Short mmCIF file of C-alpha atoms and ligand atoms in Angstrom, two decimals:
data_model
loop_
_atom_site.label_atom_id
_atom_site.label_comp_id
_atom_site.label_asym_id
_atom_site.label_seq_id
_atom_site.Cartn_x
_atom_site.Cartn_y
_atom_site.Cartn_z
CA UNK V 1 -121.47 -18.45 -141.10
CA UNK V 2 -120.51 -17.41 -144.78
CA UNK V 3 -121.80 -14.60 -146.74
CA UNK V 4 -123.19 -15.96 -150.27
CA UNK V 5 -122.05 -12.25 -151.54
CA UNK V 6 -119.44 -12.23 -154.47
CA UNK V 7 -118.13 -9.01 -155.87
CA UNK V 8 -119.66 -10.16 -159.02
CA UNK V 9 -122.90 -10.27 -157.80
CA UNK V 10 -124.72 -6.18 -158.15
CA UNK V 11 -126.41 -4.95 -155.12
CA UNK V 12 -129.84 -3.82 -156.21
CA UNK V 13 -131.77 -1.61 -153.70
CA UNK V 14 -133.58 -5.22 -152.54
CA UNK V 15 -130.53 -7.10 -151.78
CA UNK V 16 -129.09 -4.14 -150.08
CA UNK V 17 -132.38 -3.29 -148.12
CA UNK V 18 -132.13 -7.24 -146.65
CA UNK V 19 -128.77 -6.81 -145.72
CA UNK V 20 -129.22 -3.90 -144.19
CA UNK V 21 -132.13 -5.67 -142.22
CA UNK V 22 -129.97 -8.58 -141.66
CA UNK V 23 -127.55 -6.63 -140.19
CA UNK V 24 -129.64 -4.45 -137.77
CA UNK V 25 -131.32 -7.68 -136.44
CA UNK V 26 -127.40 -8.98 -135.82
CA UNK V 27 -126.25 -6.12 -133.57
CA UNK V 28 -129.92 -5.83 -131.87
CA UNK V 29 -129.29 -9.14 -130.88
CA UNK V 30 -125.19 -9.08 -129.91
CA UNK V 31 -124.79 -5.93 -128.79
CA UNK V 32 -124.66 -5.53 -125.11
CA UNK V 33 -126.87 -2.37 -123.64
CA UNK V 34 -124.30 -1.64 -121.18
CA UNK V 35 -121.79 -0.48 -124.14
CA UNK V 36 -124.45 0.77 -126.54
CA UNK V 37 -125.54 3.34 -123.38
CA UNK V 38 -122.07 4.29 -123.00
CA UNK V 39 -121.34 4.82 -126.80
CA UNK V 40 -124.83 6.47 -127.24
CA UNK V 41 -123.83 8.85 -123.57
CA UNK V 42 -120.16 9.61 -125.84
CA UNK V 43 -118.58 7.59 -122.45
CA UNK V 44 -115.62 5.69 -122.73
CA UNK V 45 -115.52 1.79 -123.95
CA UNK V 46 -113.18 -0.41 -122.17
CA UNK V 47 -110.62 -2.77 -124.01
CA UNK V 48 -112.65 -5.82 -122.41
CA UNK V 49 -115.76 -4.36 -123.98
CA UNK V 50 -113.93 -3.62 -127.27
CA UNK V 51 -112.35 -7.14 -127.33
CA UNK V 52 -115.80 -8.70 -126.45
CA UNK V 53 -117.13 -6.85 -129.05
CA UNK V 54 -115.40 -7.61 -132.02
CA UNK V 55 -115.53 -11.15 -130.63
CA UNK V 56 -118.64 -11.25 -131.90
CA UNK V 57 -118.21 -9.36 -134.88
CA UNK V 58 -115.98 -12.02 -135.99
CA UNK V 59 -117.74 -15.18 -134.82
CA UNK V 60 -120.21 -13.92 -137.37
CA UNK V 61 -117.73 -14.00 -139.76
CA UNK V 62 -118.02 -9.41 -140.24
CA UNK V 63 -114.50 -8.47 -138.29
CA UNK V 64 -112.78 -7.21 -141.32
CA UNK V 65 -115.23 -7.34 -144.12
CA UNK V 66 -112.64 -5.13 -145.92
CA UNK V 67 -110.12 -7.80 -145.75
CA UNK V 68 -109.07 -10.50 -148.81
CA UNK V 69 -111.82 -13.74 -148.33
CA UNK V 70 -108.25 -15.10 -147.59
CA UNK V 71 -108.04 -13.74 -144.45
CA UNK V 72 -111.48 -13.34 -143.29
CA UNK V 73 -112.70 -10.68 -145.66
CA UNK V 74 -116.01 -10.64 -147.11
CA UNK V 75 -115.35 -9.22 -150.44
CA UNK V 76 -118.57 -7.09 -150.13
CA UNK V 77 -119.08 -4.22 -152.73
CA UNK V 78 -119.00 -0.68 -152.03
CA UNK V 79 -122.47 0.19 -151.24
CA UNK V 80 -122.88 -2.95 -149.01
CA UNK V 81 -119.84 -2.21 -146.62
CA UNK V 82 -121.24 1.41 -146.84
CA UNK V 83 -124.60 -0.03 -145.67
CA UNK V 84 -122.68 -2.42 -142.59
CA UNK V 85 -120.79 0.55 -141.47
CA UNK V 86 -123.69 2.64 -141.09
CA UNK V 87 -126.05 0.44 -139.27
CA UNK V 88 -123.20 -0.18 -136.48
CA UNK V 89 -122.62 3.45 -136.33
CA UNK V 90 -126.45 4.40 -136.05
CA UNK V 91 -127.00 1.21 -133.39
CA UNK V 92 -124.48 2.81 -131.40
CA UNK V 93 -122.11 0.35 -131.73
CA UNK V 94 -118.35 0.66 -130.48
CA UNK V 95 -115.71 1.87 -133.57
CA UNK V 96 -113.72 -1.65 -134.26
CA UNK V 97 -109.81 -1.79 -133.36
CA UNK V 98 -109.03 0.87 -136.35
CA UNK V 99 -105.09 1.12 -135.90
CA UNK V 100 -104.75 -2.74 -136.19
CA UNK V 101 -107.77 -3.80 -138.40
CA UNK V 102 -107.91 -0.92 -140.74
CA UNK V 103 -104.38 0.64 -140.99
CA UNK V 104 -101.34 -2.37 -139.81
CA UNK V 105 -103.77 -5.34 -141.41
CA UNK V 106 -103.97 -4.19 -144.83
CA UNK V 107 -100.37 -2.99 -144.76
CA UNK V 108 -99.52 -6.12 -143.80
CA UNK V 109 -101.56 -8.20 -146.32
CA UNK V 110 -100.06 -5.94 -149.10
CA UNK V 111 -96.53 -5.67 -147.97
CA UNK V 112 -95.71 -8.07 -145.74
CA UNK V 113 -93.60 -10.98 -146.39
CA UNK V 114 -95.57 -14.56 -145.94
CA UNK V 115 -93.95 -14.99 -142.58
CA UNK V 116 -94.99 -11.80 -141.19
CA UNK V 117 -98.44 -12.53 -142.11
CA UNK V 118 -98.41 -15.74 -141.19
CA UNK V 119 -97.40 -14.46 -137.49
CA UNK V 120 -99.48 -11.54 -137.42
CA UNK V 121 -102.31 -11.56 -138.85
CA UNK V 122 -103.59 -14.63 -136.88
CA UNK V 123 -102.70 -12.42 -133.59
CA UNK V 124 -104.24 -9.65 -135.03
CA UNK V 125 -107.96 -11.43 -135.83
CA UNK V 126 -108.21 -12.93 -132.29
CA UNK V 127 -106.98 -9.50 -130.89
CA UNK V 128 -103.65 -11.07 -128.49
CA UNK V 129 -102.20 -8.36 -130.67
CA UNK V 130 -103.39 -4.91 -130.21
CA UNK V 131 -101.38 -1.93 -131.96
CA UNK V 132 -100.60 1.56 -132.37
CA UNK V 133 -98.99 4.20 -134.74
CA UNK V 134 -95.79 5.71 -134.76
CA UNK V 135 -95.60 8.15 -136.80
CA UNK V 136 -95.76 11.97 -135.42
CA UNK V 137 -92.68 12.52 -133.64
CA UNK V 138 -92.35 16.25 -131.41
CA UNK V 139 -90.83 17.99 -134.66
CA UNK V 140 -92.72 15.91 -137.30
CA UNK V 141 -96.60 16.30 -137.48
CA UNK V 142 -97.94 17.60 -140.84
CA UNK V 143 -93.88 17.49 -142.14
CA UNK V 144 -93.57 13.81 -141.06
CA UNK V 145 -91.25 13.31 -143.41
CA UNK V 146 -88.76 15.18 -141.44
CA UNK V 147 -88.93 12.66 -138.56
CA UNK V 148 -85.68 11.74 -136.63
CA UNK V 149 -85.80 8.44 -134.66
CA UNK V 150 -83.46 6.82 -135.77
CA UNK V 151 -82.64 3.12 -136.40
CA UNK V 152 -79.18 2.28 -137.05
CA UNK V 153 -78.27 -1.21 -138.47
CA UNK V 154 -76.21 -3.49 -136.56
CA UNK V 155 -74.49 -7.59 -136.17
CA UNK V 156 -75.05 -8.65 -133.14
CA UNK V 157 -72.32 -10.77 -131.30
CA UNK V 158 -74.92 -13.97 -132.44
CA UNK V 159 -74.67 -13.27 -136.22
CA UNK V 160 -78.40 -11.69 -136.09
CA UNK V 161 -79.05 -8.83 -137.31
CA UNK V 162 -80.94 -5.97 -135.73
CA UNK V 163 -81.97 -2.08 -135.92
CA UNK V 164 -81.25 -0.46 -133.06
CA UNK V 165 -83.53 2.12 -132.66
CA UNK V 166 -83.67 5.87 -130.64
CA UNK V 167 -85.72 8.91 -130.80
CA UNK V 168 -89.58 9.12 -129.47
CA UNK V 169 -93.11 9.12 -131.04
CA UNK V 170 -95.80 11.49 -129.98
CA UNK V 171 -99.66 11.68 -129.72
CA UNK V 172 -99.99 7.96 -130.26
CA UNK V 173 -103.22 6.92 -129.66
CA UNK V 174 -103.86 3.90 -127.12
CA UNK V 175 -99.87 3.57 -126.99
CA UNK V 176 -100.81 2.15 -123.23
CA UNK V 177 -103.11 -1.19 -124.32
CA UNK V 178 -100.99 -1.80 -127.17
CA UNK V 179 -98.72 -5.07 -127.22
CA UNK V 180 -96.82 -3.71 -130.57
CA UNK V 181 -96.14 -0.99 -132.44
CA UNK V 182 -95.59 0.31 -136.10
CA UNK V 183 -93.12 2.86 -136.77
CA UNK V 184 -91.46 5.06 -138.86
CA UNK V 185 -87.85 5.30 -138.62
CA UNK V 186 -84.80 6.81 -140.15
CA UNK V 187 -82.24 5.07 -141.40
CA UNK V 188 -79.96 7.21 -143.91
CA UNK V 189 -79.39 10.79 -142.85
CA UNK V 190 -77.59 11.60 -145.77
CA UNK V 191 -80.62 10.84 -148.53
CA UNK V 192 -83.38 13.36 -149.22
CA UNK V 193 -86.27 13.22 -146.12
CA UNK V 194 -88.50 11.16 -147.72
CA UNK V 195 -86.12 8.61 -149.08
CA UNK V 196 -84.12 7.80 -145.80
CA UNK V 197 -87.59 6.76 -143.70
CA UNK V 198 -87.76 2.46 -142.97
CA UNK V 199 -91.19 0.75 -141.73
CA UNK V 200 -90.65 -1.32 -138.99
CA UNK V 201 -92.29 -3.28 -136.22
CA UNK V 202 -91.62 -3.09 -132.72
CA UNK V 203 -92.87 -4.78 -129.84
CA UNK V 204 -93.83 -3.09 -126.92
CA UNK V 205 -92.26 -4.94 -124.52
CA UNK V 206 -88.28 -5.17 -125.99
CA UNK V 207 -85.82 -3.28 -123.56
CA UNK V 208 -85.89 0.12 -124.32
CA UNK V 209 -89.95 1.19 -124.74
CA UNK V 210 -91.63 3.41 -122.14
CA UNK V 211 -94.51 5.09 -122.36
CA UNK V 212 -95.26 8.14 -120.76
CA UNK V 213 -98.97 8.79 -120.61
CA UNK V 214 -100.34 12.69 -122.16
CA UNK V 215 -103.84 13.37 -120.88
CA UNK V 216 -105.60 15.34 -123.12
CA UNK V 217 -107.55 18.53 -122.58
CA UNK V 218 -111.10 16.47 -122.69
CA UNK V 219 -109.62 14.24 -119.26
CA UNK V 220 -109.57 11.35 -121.69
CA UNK V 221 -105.85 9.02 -121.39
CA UNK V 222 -105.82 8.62 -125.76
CA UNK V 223 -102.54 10.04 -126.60
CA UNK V 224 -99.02 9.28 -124.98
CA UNK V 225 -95.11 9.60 -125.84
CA UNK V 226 -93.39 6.45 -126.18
CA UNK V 227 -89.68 6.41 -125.75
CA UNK V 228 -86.82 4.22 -127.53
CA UNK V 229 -83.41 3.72 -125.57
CA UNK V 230 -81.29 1.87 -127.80
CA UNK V 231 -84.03 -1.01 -128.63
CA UNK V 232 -83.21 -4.05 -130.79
CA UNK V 233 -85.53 -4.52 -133.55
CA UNK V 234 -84.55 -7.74 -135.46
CA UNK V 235 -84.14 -6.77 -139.38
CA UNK V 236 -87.22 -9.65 -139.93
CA UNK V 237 -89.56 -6.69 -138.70
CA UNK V 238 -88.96 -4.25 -141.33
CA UNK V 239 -91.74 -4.03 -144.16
CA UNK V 240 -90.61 -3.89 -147.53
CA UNK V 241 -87.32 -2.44 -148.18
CA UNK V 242 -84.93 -0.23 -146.14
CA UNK V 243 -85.24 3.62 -147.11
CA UNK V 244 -88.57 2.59 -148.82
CA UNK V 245 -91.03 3.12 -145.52
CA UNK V 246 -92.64 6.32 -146.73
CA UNK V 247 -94.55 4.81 -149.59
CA UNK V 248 -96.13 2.59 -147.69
CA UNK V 249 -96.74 4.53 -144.90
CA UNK V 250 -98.52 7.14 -147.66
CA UNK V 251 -100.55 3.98 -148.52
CA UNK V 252 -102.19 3.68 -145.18
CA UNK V 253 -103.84 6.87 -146.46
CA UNK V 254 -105.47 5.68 -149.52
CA UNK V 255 -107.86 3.66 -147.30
CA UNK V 256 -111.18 4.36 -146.72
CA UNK V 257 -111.34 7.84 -148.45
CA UNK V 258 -115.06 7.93 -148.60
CA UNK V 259 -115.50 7.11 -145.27
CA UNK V 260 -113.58 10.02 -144.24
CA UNK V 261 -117.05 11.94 -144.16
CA UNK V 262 -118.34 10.24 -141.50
CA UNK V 263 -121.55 10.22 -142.74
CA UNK V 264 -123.29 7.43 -140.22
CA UNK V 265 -121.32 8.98 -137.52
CA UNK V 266 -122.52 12.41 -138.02
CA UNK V 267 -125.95 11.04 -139.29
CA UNK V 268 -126.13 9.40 -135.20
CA UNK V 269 -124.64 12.98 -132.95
CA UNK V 270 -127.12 15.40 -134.81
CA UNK V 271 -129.76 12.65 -133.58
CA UNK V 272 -128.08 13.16 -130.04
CA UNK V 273 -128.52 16.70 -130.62
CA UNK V 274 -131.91 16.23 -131.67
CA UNK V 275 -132.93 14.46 -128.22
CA UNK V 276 -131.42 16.94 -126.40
CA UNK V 277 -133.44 19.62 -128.22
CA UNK V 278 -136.51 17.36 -127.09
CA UNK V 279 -135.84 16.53 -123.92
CA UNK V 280 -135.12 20.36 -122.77
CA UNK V 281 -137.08 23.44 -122.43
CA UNK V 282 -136.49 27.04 -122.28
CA UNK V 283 -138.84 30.06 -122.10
CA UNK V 284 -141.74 27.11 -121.61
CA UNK V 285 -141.05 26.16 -125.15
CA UNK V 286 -139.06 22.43 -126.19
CA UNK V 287 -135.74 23.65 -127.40
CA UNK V 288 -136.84 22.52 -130.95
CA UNK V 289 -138.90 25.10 -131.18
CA UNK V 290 -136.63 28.17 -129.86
CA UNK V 291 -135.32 29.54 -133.02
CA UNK V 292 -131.86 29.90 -131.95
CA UNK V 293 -131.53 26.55 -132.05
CA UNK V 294 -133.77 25.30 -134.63
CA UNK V 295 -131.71 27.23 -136.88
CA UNK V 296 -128.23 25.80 -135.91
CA UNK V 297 -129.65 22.46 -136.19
CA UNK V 298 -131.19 22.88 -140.06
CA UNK V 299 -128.34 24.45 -140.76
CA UNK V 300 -126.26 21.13 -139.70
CA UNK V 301 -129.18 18.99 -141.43
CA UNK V 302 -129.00 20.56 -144.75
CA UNK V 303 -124.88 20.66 -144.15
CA UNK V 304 -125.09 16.61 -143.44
CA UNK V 305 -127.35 15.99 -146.29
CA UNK V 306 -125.49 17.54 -148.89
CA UNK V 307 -122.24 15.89 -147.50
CA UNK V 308 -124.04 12.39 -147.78
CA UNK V 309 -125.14 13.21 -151.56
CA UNK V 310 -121.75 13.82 -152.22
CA UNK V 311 -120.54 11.27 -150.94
CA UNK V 312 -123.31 9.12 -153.41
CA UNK V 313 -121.81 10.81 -156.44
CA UNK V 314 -118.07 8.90 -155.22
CA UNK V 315 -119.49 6.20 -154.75
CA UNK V 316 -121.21 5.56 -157.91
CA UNK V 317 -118.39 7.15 -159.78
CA UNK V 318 -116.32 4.41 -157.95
CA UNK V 319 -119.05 2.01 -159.02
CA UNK V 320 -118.52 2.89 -162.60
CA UNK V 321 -115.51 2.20 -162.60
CA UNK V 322 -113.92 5.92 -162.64
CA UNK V 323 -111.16 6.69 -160.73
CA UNK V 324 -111.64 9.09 -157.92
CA UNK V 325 -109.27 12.50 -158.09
CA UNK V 326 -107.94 14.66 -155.20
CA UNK V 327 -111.03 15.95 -154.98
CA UNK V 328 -112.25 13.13 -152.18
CA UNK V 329 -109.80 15.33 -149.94
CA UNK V 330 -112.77 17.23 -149.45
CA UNK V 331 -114.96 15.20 -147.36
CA UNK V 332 -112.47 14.93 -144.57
CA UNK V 333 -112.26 18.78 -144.30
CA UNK V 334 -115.93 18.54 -144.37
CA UNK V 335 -116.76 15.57 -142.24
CA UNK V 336 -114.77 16.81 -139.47
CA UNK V 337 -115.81 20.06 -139.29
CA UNK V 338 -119.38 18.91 -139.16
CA UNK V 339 -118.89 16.59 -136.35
CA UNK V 340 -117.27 19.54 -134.12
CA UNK V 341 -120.19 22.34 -134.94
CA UNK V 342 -122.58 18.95 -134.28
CA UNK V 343 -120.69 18.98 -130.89
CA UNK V 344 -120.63 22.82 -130.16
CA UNK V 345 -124.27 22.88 -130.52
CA UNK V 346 -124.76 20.16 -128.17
CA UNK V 347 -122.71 21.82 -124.91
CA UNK V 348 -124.66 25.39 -126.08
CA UNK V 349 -128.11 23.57 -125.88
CA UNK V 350 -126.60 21.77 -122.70
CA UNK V 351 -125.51 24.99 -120.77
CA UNK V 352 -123.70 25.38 -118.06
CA UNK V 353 -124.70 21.26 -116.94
CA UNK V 354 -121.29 20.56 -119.21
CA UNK V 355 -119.04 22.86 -116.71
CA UNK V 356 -118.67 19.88 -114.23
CA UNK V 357 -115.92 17.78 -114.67
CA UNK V 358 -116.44 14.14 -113.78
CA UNK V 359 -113.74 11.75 -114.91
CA UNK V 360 -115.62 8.85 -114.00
CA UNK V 361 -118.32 10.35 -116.00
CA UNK V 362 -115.95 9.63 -118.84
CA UNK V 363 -116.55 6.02 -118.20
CA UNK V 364 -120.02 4.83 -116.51
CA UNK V 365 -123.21 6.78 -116.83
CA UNK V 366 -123.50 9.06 -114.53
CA UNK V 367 -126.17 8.86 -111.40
CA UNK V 368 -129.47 10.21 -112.43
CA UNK V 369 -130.04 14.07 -111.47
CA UNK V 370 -132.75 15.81 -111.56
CA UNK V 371 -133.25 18.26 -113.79
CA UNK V 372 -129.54 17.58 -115.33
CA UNK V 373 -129.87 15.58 -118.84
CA UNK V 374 -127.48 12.59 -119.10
CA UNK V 375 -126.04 13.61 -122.40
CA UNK V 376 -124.65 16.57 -119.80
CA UNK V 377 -121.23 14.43 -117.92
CA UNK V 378 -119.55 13.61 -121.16
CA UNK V 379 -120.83 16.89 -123.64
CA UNK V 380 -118.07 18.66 -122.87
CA UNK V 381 -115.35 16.21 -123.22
CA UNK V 382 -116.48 14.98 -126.19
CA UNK V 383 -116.53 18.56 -127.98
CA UNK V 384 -112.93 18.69 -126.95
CA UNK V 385 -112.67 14.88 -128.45
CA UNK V 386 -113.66 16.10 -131.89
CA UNK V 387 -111.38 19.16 -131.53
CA UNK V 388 -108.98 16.75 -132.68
CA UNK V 389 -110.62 15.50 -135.84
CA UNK V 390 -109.39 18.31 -137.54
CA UNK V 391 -105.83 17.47 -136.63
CA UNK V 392 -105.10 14.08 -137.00
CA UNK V 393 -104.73 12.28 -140.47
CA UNK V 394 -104.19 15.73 -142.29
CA UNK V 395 -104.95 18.89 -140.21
CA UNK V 396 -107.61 20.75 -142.64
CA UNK V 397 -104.74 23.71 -143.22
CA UNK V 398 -102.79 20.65 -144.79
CA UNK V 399 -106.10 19.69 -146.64
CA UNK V 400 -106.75 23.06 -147.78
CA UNK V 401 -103.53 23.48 -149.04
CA UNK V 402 -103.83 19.87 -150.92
CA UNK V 403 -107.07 20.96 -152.83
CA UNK V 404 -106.20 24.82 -153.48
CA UNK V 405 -102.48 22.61 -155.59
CA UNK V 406 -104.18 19.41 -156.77
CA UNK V 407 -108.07 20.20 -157.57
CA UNK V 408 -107.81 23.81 -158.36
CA UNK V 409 -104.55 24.32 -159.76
CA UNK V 410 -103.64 27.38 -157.49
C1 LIG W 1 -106.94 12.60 -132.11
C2 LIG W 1 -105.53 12.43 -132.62
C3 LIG W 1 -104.97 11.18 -132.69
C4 LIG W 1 -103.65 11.02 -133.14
N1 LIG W 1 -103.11 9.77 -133.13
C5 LIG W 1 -101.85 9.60 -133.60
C6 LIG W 1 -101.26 8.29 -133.59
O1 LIG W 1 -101.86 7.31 -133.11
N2 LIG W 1 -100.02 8.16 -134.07
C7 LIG W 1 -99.33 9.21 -134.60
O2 LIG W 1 -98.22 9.00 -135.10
N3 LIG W 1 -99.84 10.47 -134.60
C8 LIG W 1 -101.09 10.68 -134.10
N4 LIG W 1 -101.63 11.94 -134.05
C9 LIG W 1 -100.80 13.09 -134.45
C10 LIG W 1 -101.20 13.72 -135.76
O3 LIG W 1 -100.82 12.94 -136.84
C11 LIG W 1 -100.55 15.10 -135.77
O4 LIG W 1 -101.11 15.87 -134.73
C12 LIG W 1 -100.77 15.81 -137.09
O5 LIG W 1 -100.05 15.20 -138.11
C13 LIG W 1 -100.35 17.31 -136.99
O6 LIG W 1 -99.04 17.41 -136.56
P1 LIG W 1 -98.65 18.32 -135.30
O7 LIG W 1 -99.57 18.00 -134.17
O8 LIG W 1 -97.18 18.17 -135.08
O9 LIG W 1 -98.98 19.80 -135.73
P2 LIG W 1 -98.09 20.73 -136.68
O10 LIG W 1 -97.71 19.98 -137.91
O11 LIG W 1 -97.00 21.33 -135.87
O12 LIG W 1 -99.14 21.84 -137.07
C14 LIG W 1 -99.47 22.91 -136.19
C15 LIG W 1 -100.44 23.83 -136.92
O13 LIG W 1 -99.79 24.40 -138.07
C16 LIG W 1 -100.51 24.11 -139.27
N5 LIG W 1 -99.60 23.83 -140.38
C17 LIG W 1 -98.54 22.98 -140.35
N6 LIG W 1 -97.94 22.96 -141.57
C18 LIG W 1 -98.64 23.79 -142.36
C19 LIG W 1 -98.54 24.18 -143.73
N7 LIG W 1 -97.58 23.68 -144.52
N8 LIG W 1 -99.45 25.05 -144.22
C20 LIG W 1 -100.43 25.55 -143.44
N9 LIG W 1 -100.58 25.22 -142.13
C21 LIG W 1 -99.71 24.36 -141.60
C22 LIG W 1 -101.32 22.88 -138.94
O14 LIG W 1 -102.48 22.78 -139.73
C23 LIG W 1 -101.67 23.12 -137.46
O15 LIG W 1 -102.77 23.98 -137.35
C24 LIG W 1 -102.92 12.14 -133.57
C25 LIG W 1 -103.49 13.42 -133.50
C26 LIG W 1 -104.77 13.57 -133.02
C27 LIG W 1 -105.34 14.96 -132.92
#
């Protein structure tokens, strides 16, 4: 099914409330109960469910509505992606594949040559081809640009030519379902850090790649160390120019700025929070109404709310046309930190119910127990989950340090 939307076409408050209609009715409809429980519990989603999932996202055409109509895309404004993302988020839907649809995709469809895309993005749409980052390396995090695998140009005996590649990445997510990989490599030693750094693609199973599993402190298997010995990358895999990687890998970050908030996301755990308060008691009295915790939680409310209306003044400066500043760096900082005191609050009202550790907790609900609430198996694990939101894509020192140069001039 095609969407009748064109970018030219404005999205009053009507067309946008029908949409947003439309779209709830949609996922009602497609979205199993089994995963929507285990997204709603903060369990683990399979890569079956995952793949089933956006399956069905994209037989209704909605799999990368962020994409060029060319390939798939919906060419939706703004407000109306704004509006899809949110009413997956709040229907407890699972997040959608966001290394290859939202970060090696649009790389791809802006710098990749026609072959590549012509190879890849196909794979990519009907998921045979699931990827992950390469980027941090064990002495490059926030400096990446001081990273040190290296790739070394060289004719093989055949006339091809290949990279052949050594060093290891670090903390990359999902590393272990992933059939390739998209790295940052370094191939001039001599030039200044940021102008020695090649983008290439790597498939995870040349001779050479191992991965070496790093379970986290939250039990989950998300990050791992993969390892190059000597692998032969064929020079067709490099995107864009050699020594010209780090632009486009700083182009991966101009995606999605606004939705760095998290709005929907947040919007969905303080209503988690909100059942718990409900659902438990102390002193006689629903949680709701002990102030301790009342307080905490209109604290996050009015915290939420004034991070959405912020967001709102983007968006319609976006809308009109004005270019957003440095200043968006703000609603990561504040996104994030939301989602973790969001979290905190949850194991506090949750007590000592979060102390047990249950790894298969992490991935099927846990067996009813009386008197225990099932938000209790996975509370704990996913505080430690959101630990990490602060980290990755910027740690919020980083960000701090971005907005005291750029915004305020310090
Ligand atoms: C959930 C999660 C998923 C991730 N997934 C991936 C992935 O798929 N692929 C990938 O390549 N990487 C991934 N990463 C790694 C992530 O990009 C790095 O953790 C991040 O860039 C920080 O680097 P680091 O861990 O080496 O910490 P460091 O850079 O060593 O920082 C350590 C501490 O020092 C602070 N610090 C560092 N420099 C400064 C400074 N100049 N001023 C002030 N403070 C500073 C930092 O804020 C931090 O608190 C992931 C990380 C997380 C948490």
């Amino acid at each position: 099914m095609t969407d009748p939307h064109t970018p030219d076409m404005a999205d009053d408050e009507a067309s946008l409330q029908a949409f947003r209609a439309e779209v709830r009715a949609f996922v009602a409809h497609a979205l199993p109960h089994a995963v929507r429980e285990k997204v709603r519990l903060g369990l683990e989603v399979s890569k079956q469910e995952l793949v089933d999932w956006q399956q069905r996202l994209a037989r209704r055409g909605w799999l990368v509505p962020h994409w060029p109509a060319a390939w798939q895309g919906c060419d939706w404004s703004a407000e109306r992606r704004a509006v899809f993302q949110e009413e997956l988020v709040l229907a407890h839907a699972p997040e959608s594949g966001g290394i290859s649809l939202e970060m090696i995709g649009p790389i791809l469809i802006r710098y990749g040559t026609p072959a590549q895309q012509q190879h890849f993005l196909p794979r990519i749409l009907n998921q045979e081809h699931w990827w992950c980052q390469g980027y941090s390396e064990p002495n490059a995090g926030s400096d990446l640009a001081s990273l040190k695998t290296r790739a070394v140009r060289r004719t093989r005996p055949d006339g091809s030519e290949v990279y052949v590649v050594s060093g290891s990445k670090i903390w990359t997510s999902y590393a272990q379902y992933a059939d390739w990989i998209f790295c940052l490599v370094r191939t001039d030693t001599e030039a200044r850090a940021q102008q020695g750094i090649t983008f290439l693609l790597i498939d995870m199973r040349s001779p050479g790649v191992s991965v070496r599993p790093l379970v986290g402190i939250h039990g989950w298997h998300l990050f791992n160390q993969v390892f190059f010995d000597e692998v032969e990358v064929p020079v067709e895999n490099r995107v864009g120019d050699e020594n010209a990687g780090w632009s486009i890998a700083k182009s991966l970050l101009e995606h999605e700025r606004l939705n760095l908030a998290r709005v929907a996301e947040n919007r969905r755990r303080l209503a988690k929070v909100r059942a718990i308060g409900a659902e438990l008691e102390e002193g006689g009295q629903p949680l709701l109404q002990r102030p301790w915790f009342a307080r905490r939680l209109r604290a996050l409310e009015v915290r939420l709310e004034a991070l959405a209306a912020t967001v709102l003044r983007f968006r319609r400066q976006a809308r009109a046309g004005q270019a957003l500043g440095p200043e968006t760096g703000m609603l990561k900082l504040l996104g994030s930190r939301l989602i973790q005191d969001i979290e905190n609050l949850a194991v506090d009202a949750l007590g000592p119910d979060t102390l047990a550790y249950d790894r298969a907790a992490h991935f099927e609900p846990a067996a009813p127990e009386p008197g225990r609430s099932a938000y209790a198996a996975a509370a704990s694990a996913r505080r430690f989950v959101t630990r990490g939101y602060t980290i990755a894509g910027g740690s919020s020192e980083i960000q701090h340090e971005l907005l005291a140069k750029q915004v305020l001039g310090l």
